[in-house]
Amino acid sequence: MKLQNIKIVMVGTTHPGNIGAAARAMNNMCLSHLTLVDPQCPIGETAYARASGANAILDNRETCSELVPAIADCSLVIATSARRRSLPWPELSPAELADKLVSMDDSSRVALVFGREHSGLLNEEIQLCNQMVCIPTNPEFSSLNLASAIQVLCYEIFSRQNDTPPTGKQPDAHDLPAPSSEVEGYFEHLEKVLLSIGYLDQEQPGMIMQRLRRLYLRSELTRNEINILRGMLTAIEKVKH
Ligand code: SAH
């Protein structure tokens, strides 16, 4: 895949220095697409000073108020975290992530999502992601500085760029993993149908949707597969009415 098609997404960052240092780390490793989700600080002098000349990345940053639109065009969305969560999410090592990216199609877009300095990513945000990457650390002291975590993953990806991707004929776009916006459209449809047939209880939804999200996100659905699944839901809706 192309390095330009990898977005670094920083969610709720509070220190402008971390945003500048992230831009510098990205520029060192030939990544250029920075997206800020709901930043909690101004992007001014401090950020530019820490960017040490990687100004273009800050100038061209994209800003979104929420994570959903920031990743809408990405067919692989990777959460990053220093710790395991209550509902464990499928995990990759940094090296496994780099391997996976090397084998992806050039047209694919990928988001690497980084959390807040103090509290990381919310569970709802992790549940929008296909997989999670944890950088191995001292188990007693596992949380890296935000920009350092970005540096480690950008390096890992950059260092694998010259590895030869598998050759073969270009797959049809419908046989490639669908972008997040289409997968989220499927989840909305699924939840609506499961509520309407009484499988989900609006008052007590429990963990079912979260577990179903994990199942489907893990399998990186293609557009064709989403069309089949949505066709099934539509057929169920017809019987129901
Ligand atoms: N106390 C927070 C730590 C946040 S550190 C928590 O427990 O989640 C800020 C961000 O840096 C994290 O959200 C993650 O994006 C990244 N990060 C820090 N350490 C990491 C690690 N070991 N592996 C992967 N990402 C890490």
CSV table of N, CA, C and O in Angstrom, one decimal, residues 26 59 117 132 175:
chain,number,residue,atom,x,y,z
A,26,MET,N,6.0,11.8,11.8
A,26,MET,CA,5.4,11.4,10.5
A,26,MET,C,6.3,11.8,9.3
A,26,MET,O,6.6,11.0,8.4
A,59,ASP,N,0.0,22.3,8.5
A,59,ASP,CA,-0.8,23.2,7.7
A,59,ASP,C,-1.9,22.4,7.0
A,59,ASP,O,-3.0,22.9,6.8
A,117,GLU,N,-4.0,11.7,25.9
A,117,GLU,CA,-2.8,11.5,26.8
A,117,GLU,C,-3.2,10.9,28.1
A,117,GLU,O,-2.5,10.0,28.6
A,132,MET,N,-6.5,-3.9,17.1
A,132,MET,CA,-5.8,-3.0,18.0
A,132,MET,C,-4.4,-3.4,18.0
A,132,MET,O,-4.0,-4.5,17.9
A,175,ASP,N,-14.3,-6.6,-4.1
A,175,ASP,CA,-13.7,-7.7,-3.3
A,175,ASP,C,-12.7,-7.3,-2.3
A,175,ASP,O,-12.0,-8.0,-1.7
